[in-house]
Coordinates of C-alpha atoms in Angstrom, one line a residue:
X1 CA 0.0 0.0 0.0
X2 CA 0.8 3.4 -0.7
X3 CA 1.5 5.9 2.6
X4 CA -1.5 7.9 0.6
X5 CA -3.5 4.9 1.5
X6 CA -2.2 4.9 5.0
X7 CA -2.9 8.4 5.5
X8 CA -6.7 7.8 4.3
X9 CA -6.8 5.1 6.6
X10 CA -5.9 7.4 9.6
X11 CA -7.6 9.8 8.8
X12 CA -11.0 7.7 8.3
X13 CA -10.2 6.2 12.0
X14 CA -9.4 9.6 13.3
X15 CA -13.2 11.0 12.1
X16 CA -11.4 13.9 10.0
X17 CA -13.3 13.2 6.9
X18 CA -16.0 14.9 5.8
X19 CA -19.2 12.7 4.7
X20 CA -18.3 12.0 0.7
X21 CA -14.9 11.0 1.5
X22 CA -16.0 9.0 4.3
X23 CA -18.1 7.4 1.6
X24 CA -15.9 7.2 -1.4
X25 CA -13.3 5.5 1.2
X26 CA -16.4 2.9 2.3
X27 CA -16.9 1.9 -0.7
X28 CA -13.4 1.6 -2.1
X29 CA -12.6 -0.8 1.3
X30 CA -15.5 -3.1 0.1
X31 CA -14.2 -3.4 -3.2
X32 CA -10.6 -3.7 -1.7
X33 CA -8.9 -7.1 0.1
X34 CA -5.9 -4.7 0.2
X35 CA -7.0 -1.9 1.6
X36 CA -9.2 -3.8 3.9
X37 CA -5.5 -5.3 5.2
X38 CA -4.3 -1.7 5.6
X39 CA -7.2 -1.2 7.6
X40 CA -6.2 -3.6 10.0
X41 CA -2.6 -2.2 10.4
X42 CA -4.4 1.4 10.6
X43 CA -5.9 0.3 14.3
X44 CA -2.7 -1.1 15.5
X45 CA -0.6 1.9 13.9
X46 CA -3.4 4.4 15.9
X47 CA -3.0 2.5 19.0
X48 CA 1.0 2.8 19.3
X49 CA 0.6 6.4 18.0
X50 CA -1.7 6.8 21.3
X51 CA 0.2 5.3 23.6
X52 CA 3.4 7.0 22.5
X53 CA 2.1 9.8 22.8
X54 CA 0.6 9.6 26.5
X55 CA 1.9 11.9 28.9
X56 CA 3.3 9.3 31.4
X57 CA 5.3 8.3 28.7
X58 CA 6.5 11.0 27.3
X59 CA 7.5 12.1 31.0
X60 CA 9.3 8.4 31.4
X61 CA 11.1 9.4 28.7
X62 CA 12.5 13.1 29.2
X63 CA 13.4 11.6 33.5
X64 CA 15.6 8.7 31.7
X65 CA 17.4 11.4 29.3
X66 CA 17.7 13.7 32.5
X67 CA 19.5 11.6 34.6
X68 CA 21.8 10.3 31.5
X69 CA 23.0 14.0 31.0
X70 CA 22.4 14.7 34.9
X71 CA 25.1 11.4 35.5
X72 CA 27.5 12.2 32.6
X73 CA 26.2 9.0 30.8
X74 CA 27.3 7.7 27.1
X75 CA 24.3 5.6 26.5
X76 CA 20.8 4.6 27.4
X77 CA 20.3 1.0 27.4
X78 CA 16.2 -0.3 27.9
X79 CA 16.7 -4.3 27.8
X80 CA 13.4 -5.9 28.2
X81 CA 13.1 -9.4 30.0
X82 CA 10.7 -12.0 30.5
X83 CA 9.2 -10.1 33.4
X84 CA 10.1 -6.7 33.3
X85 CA 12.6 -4.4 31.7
X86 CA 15.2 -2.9 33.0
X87 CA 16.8 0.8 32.4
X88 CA 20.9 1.3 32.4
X89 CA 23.0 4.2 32.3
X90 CA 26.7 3.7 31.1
X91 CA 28.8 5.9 33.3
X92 CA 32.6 6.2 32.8
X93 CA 32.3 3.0 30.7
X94 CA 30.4 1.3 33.3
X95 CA 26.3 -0.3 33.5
X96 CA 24.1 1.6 36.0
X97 CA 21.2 0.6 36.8
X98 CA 18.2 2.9 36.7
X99 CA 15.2 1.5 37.2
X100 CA 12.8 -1.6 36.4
X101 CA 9.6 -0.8 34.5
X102 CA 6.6 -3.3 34.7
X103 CA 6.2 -5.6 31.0
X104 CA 3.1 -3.8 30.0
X105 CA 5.0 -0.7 29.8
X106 CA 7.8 -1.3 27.7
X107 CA 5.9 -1.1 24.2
X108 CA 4.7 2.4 25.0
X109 CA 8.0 3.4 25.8
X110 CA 9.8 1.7 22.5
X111 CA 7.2 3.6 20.3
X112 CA 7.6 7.4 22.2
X113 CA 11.6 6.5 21.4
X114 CA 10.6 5.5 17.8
X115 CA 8.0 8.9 17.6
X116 CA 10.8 10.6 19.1
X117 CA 13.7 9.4 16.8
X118 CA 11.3 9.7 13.6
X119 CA 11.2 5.9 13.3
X120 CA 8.2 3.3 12.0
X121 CA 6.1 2.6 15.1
X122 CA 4.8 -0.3 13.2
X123 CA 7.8 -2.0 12.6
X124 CA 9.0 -4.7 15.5
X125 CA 10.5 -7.2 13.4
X126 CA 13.3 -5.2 11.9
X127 CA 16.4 -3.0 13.3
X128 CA 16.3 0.4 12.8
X129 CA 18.0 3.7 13.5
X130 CA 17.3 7.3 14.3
X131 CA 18.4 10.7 15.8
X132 CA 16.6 13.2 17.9
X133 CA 18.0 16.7 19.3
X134 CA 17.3 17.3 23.1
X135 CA 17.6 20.8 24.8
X136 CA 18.9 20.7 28.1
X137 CA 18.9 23.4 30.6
X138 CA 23.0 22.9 30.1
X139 CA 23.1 22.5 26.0
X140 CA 21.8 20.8 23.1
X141 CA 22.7 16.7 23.5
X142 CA 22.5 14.9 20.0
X143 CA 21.0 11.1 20.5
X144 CA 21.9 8.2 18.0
X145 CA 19.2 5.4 18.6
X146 CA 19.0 1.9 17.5
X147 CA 16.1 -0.5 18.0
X148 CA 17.0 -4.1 17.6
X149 CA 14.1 -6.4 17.9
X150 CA 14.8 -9.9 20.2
X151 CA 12.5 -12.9 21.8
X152 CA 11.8 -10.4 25.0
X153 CA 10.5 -7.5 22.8
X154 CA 12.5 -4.6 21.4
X155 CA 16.3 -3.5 23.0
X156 CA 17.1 0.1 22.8
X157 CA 20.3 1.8 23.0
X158 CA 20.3 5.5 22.8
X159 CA 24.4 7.1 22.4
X160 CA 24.4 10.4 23.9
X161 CA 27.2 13.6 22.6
X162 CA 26.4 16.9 24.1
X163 CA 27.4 19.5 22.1
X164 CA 28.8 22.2 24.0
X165 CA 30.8 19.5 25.8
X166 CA 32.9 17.6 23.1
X167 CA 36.1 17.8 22.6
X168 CA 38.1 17.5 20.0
X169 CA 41.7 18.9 21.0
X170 CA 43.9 16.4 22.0
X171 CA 45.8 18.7 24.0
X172 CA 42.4 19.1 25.8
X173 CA 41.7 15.8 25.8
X174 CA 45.4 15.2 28.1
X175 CA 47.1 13.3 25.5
X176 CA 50.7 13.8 26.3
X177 CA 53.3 15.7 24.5
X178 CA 55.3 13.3 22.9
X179 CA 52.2 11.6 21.5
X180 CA 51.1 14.9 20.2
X181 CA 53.9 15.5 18.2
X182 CA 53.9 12.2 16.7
X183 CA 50.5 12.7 15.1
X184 CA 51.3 16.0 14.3
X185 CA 54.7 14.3 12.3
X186 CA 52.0 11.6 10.8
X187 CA 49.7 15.0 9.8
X188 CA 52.8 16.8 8.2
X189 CA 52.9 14.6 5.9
X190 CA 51.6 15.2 2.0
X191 CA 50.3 11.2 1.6
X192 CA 49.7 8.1 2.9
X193 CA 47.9 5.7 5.4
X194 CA 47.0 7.1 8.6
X195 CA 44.9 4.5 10.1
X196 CA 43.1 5.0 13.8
X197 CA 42.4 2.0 15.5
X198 CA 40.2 1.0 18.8
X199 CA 37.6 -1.2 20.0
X200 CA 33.9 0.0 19.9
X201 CA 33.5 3.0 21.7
X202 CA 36.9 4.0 22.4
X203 CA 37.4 7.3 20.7
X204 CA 38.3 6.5 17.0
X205 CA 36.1 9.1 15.6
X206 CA 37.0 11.8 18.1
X207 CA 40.4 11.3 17.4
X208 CA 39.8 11.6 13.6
X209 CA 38.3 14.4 14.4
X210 CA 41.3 15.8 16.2
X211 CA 43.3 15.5 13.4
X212 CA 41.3 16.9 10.9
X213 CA 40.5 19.9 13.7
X214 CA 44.5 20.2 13.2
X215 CA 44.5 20.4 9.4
X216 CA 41.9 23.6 9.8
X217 CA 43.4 24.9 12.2
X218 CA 43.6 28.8 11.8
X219 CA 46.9 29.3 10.6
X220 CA 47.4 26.1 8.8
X221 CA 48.1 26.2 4.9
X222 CA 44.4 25.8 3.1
X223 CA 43.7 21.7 2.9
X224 CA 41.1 20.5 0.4
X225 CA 39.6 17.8 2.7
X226 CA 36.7 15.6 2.6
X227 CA 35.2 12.8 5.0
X228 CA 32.8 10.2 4.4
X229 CA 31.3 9.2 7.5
X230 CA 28.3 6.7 9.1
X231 CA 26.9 9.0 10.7
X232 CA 28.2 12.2 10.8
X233 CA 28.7 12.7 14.2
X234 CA 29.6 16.4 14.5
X235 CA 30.2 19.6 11.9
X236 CA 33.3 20.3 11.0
X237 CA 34.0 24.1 9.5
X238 CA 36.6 23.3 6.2
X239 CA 36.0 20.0 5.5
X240 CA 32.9 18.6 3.3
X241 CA 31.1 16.0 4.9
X242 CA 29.6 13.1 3.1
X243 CA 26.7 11.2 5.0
X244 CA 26.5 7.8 4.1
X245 CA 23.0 6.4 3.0
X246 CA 23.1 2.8 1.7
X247 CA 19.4 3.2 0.5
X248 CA 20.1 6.5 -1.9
X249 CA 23.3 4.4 -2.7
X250 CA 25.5 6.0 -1.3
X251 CA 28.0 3.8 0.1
X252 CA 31.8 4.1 1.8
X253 CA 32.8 3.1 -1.2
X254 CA 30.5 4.8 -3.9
X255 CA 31.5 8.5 -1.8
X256 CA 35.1 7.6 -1.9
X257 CA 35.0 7.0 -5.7
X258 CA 33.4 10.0 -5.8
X259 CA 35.9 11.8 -3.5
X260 CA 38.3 11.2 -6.3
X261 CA 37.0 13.5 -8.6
X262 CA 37.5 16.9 -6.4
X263 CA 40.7 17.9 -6.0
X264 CA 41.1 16.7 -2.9
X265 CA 44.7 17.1 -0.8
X266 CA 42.8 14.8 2.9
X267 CA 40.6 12.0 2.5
X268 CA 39.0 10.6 5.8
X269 CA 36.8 7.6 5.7
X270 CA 34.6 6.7 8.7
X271 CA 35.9 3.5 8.6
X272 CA 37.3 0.8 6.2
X273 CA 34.7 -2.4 6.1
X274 CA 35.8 -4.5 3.1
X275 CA 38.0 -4.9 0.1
X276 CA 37.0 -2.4 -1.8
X277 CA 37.1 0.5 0.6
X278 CA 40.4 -0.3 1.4
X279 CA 41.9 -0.5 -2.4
X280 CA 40.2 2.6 -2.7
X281 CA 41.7 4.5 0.2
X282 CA 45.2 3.1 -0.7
X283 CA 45.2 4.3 -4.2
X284 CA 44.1 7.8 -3.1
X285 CA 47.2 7.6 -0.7
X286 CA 49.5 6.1 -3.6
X287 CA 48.6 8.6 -5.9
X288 CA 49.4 12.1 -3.7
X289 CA 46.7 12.3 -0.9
X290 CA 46.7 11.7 2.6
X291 CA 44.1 9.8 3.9
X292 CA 42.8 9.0 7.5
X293 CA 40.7 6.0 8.1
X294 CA 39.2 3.9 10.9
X295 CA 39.8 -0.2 11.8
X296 CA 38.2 -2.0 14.8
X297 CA 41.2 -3.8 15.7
X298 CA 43.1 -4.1 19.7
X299 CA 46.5 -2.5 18.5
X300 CA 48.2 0.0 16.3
X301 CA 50.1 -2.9 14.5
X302 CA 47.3 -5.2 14.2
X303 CA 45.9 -2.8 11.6
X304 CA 48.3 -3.8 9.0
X305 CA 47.5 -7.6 9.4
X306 CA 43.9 -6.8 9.3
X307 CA 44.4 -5.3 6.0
X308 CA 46.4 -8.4 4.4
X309 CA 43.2 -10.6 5.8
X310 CA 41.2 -8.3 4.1
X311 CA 43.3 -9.1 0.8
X312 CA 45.3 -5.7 0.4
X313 CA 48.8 -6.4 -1.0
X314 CA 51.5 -6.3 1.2
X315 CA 53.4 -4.4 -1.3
X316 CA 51.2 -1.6 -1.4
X317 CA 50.5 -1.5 2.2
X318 CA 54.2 -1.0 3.0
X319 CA 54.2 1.8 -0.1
X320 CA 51.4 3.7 1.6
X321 CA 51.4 3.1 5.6
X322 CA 52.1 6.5 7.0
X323 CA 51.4 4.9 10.7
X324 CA 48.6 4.3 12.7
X325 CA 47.5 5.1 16.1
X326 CA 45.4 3.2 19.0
X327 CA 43.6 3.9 22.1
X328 CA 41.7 2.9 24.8
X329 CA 39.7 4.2 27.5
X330 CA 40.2 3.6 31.3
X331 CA 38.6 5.0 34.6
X332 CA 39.9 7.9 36.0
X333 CA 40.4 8.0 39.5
X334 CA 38.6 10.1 41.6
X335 CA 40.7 13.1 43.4
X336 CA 38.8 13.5 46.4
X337 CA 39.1 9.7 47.5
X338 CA 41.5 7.5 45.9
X339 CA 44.2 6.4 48.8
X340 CA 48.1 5.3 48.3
X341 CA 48.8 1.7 48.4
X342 CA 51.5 -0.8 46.9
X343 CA 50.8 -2.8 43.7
X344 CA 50.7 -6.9 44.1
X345 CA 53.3 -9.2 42.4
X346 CA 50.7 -9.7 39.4
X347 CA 50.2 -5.5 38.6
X348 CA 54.3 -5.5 38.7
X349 CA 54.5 -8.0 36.1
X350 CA 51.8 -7.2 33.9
X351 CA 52.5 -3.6 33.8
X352 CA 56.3 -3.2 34.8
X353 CA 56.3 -1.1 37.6
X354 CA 59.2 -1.2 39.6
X355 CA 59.5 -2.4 43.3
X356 CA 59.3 0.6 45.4
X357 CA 56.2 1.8 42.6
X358 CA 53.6 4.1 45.2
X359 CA 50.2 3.1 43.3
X360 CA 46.6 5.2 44.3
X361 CA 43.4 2.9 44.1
X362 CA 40.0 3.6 44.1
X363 CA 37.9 3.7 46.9
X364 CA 34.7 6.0 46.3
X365 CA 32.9 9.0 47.6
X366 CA 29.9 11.3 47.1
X367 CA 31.8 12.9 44.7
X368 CA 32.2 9.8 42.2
X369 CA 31.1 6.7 40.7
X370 CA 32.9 3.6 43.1
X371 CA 36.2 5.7 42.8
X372 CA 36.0 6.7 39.7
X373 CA 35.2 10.1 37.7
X374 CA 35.7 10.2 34.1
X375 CA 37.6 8.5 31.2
X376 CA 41.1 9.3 30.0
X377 CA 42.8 7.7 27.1
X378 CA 45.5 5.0 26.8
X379 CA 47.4 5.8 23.8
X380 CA 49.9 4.6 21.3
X381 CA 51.7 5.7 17.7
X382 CA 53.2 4.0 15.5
X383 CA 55.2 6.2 12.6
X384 CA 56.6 4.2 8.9
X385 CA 60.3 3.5 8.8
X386 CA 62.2 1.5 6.5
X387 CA 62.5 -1.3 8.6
X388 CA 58.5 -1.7 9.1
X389 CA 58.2 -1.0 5.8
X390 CA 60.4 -4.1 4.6
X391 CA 58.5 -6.2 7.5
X392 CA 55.1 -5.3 6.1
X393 CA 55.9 -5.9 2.3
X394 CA 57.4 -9.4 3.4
X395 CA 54.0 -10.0 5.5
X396 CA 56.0 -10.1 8.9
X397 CA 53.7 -11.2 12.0
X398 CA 51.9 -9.3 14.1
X399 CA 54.4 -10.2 16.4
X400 CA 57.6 -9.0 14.5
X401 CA 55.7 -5.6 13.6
X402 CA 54.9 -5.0 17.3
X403 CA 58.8 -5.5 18.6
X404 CA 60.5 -3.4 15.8
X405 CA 57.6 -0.4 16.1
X406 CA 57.9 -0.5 19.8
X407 CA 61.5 -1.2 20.4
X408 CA 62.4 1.9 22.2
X409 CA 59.2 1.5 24.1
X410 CA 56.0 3.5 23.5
X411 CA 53.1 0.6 23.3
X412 CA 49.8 1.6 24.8
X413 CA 51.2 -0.9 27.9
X414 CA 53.9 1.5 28.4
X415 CA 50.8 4.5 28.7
X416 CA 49.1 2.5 31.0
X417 CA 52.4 2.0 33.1
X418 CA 53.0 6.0 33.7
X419 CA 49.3 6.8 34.0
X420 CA 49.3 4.2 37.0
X421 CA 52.6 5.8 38.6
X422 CA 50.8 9.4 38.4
X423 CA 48.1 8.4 40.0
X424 CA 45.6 9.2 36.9
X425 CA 44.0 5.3 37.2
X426 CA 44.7 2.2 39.4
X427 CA 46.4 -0.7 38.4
X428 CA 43.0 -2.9 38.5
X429 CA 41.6 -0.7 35.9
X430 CA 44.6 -0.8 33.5
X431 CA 44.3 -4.2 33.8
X432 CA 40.7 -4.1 33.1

């Protein structure tokens, strides 16, 4: 059916037709198996438009995104159960829970998210994905939400980026010196690889976001620079932004074909998926442009390997690698309440700290979450030299990659080791 059809139906449920069109539509549903079928969906899709749209609801809704910005959260998590379902906060990279909320009322509260994230209230069998602005009495918060359907009902996440509050400095964001000047080295460059590695929720795009912050910053040289991103997470001023949008077509790959054709001097791509972004990203770097791309991989090195599986030449790997860079994000101790101690036989091993190391851990306050207050980043860079570049074109092992890029020391182990000695995070979280 058409959505005309489905807007006749609502309307001829609603009572806002006059008396021919109430007739006219009588007579076409007689005639009409079709429409008759519509006709069914128009009660339920009146029903959930109702009930997202009650005021208990709605309120249910605006207290769970209140105490998310209220506790500093990342995400909004409402998992339903057999018997109820349950509301979590992350917090410093850590569940909360918020509250329980009886079976009945979890529909209701799915389809007020869908109404609010301009998603299909009809639609329970498929995942989808929206956005919604919220204005808070401290800023404007952007929400990314997902529905995935499951044998309890329908999980939704909602991700959370206040806008006045990101940052996208790495000075701001306490990386420290010498790692700043190693992506600034990596950034001086004309072309080449720079890929940004990191588990799920660890910063990548931020940090891509850094760097291109850095490329337009006032003062720099003019930079012809394009992304292509799923989503586009924030607006950058001097760089064109390309959404993607599988159903228009418009794929990583169709966008950086595309990208070609503009001149550019900086291609970033959200994130390299298959085969054919990746030949595509390494023949803008091979032929004069820098490019800055995204890998879900748990190391710096492991990026090149994860290229190779993906069946990217060694050869041209090693022609175009510029480096890569990898982070994680740990706990940050609370000020007001994290004590002194001495670390056990297993934190000296695992993280190298010497003998007489002074160690703080966490022990928790009004102030904080269990200890803890905020996320820093765990960081690590690794720049192309002549001997990684030989490694990579003979398809060296992870292994052999990791010891000749890390030699002199710099690995995101050796990040975690001095943010434990100054008292930043505790050796348990580190560990973590």
């Amino acid at each position: 059916m058409t959505p005309e059809h489905t807007e006749q139906v609502l309307a001829f449920l609603q009572g806002e037709m006059d008396n021919d069109a109430r007739r006219a539509f009588q007579e076409a549903l007689a005639r009409s198996p079709e429409l008759r079928a519509e006709m069914e969906r128009g009660h339920e899709l009146l029903r959930v438009l109702e009930a997202s749209t009650d005021e208990a609801v709605s309120a249910r809704v605006n207290a769970h995104i209140q105490a998310a910005v209220a506790a500093g959260a990342s995400d909004i998590h409402v998992v339903p159960g057999p018997r109820d379902t349950k509301v979590f906060l992350r917090v410093d990279g850590a569940l909360r829970e918020l509250e329980h909320i009886p079976k009945e009322q979890h529909n209701p509260l799915i389809d007020r998210w869908k109404t609010l994230a301009d998603c299909d209230v009809a639609e329970h069998r498929r995942p989808q994905d929206g956005r919604l602005l919220v204005r808070q009495a401290d800023g404007e918060h952007d929400l990314r939400v997902a529905f995935v359907p499951t044998v309890t009902g329908e999980r939704l996440t909602a991700r959370l980026l206040a806008r006045s509050d990101v940052t996208i400095d790495l000075e701001a964001r306490h990386f420290a010196p010498h790692h700043i000047a190693a992506v600034d080295r990596l950034l001086a460059r004309r072309h080449g690889l720079i890929v940004v590695t990191g588990v799920g929720g660890s910063g990548k795009t931020t940090v891509l976001y850094s760097m291109l912050r850095r490329l337009t910053a006032p003062g720099h040289e003019p930079l012809n620079i394009m992304s292509v991103e799923d989503p586009v997470e924030m607006m950058l001023e001097g760089v064109s932004q390309v959404p993607v949008d599988v159903a228009a077509g418009v794929t990583f790959a169709s966008a950086t074909r595309a990208a070609f054709r503009s001149d550019l001097d900086v291609l970033m791509v959200g994130e390299i998926r298959n085969l054919e972004t990746a030949e595509l990203c390494l023949q803008a770097a091979v032929t004069g442009h820098l490019v800055l791309c995204t890998l879900h991989v748990d190391g710096a090195v492991d990026a090149v390997q994860r290229l190779i599986d993906m069946g990217v030449a060694p050869f041209l790997l090693s022609a175009t690698f510029a480096g890569a860079t990898h982070q994680r994000l740990v706990r940050r101790l609370c000020p007001d309440c994290s004590q002194p101690g001495t670390p056990t036989p297993e934190e000296r091993r695992v993280l190298g700290l010497p003998e007489d190391a002074v160690i703080r851990r966490a022990v928790g306050c009004p102030n904080c979450h269990g200890g803890y207050n905020g996320r820093l980043a765990l960081f690590e860079v690794v720049e192309e030299t002549a001997p990684l570049r030989r490694l990579i074109a003979a398809s060296a092992s992870t292994a052999d990659l990791w010891r000749e890029a890390f030699q002199h020391g710099g690995s995101i182990t050796d990040d975690a080791r001095a943010r434990v000695l100054a008292g930043d995070t505790s050796p348990e979280e580190a560990l973590r």
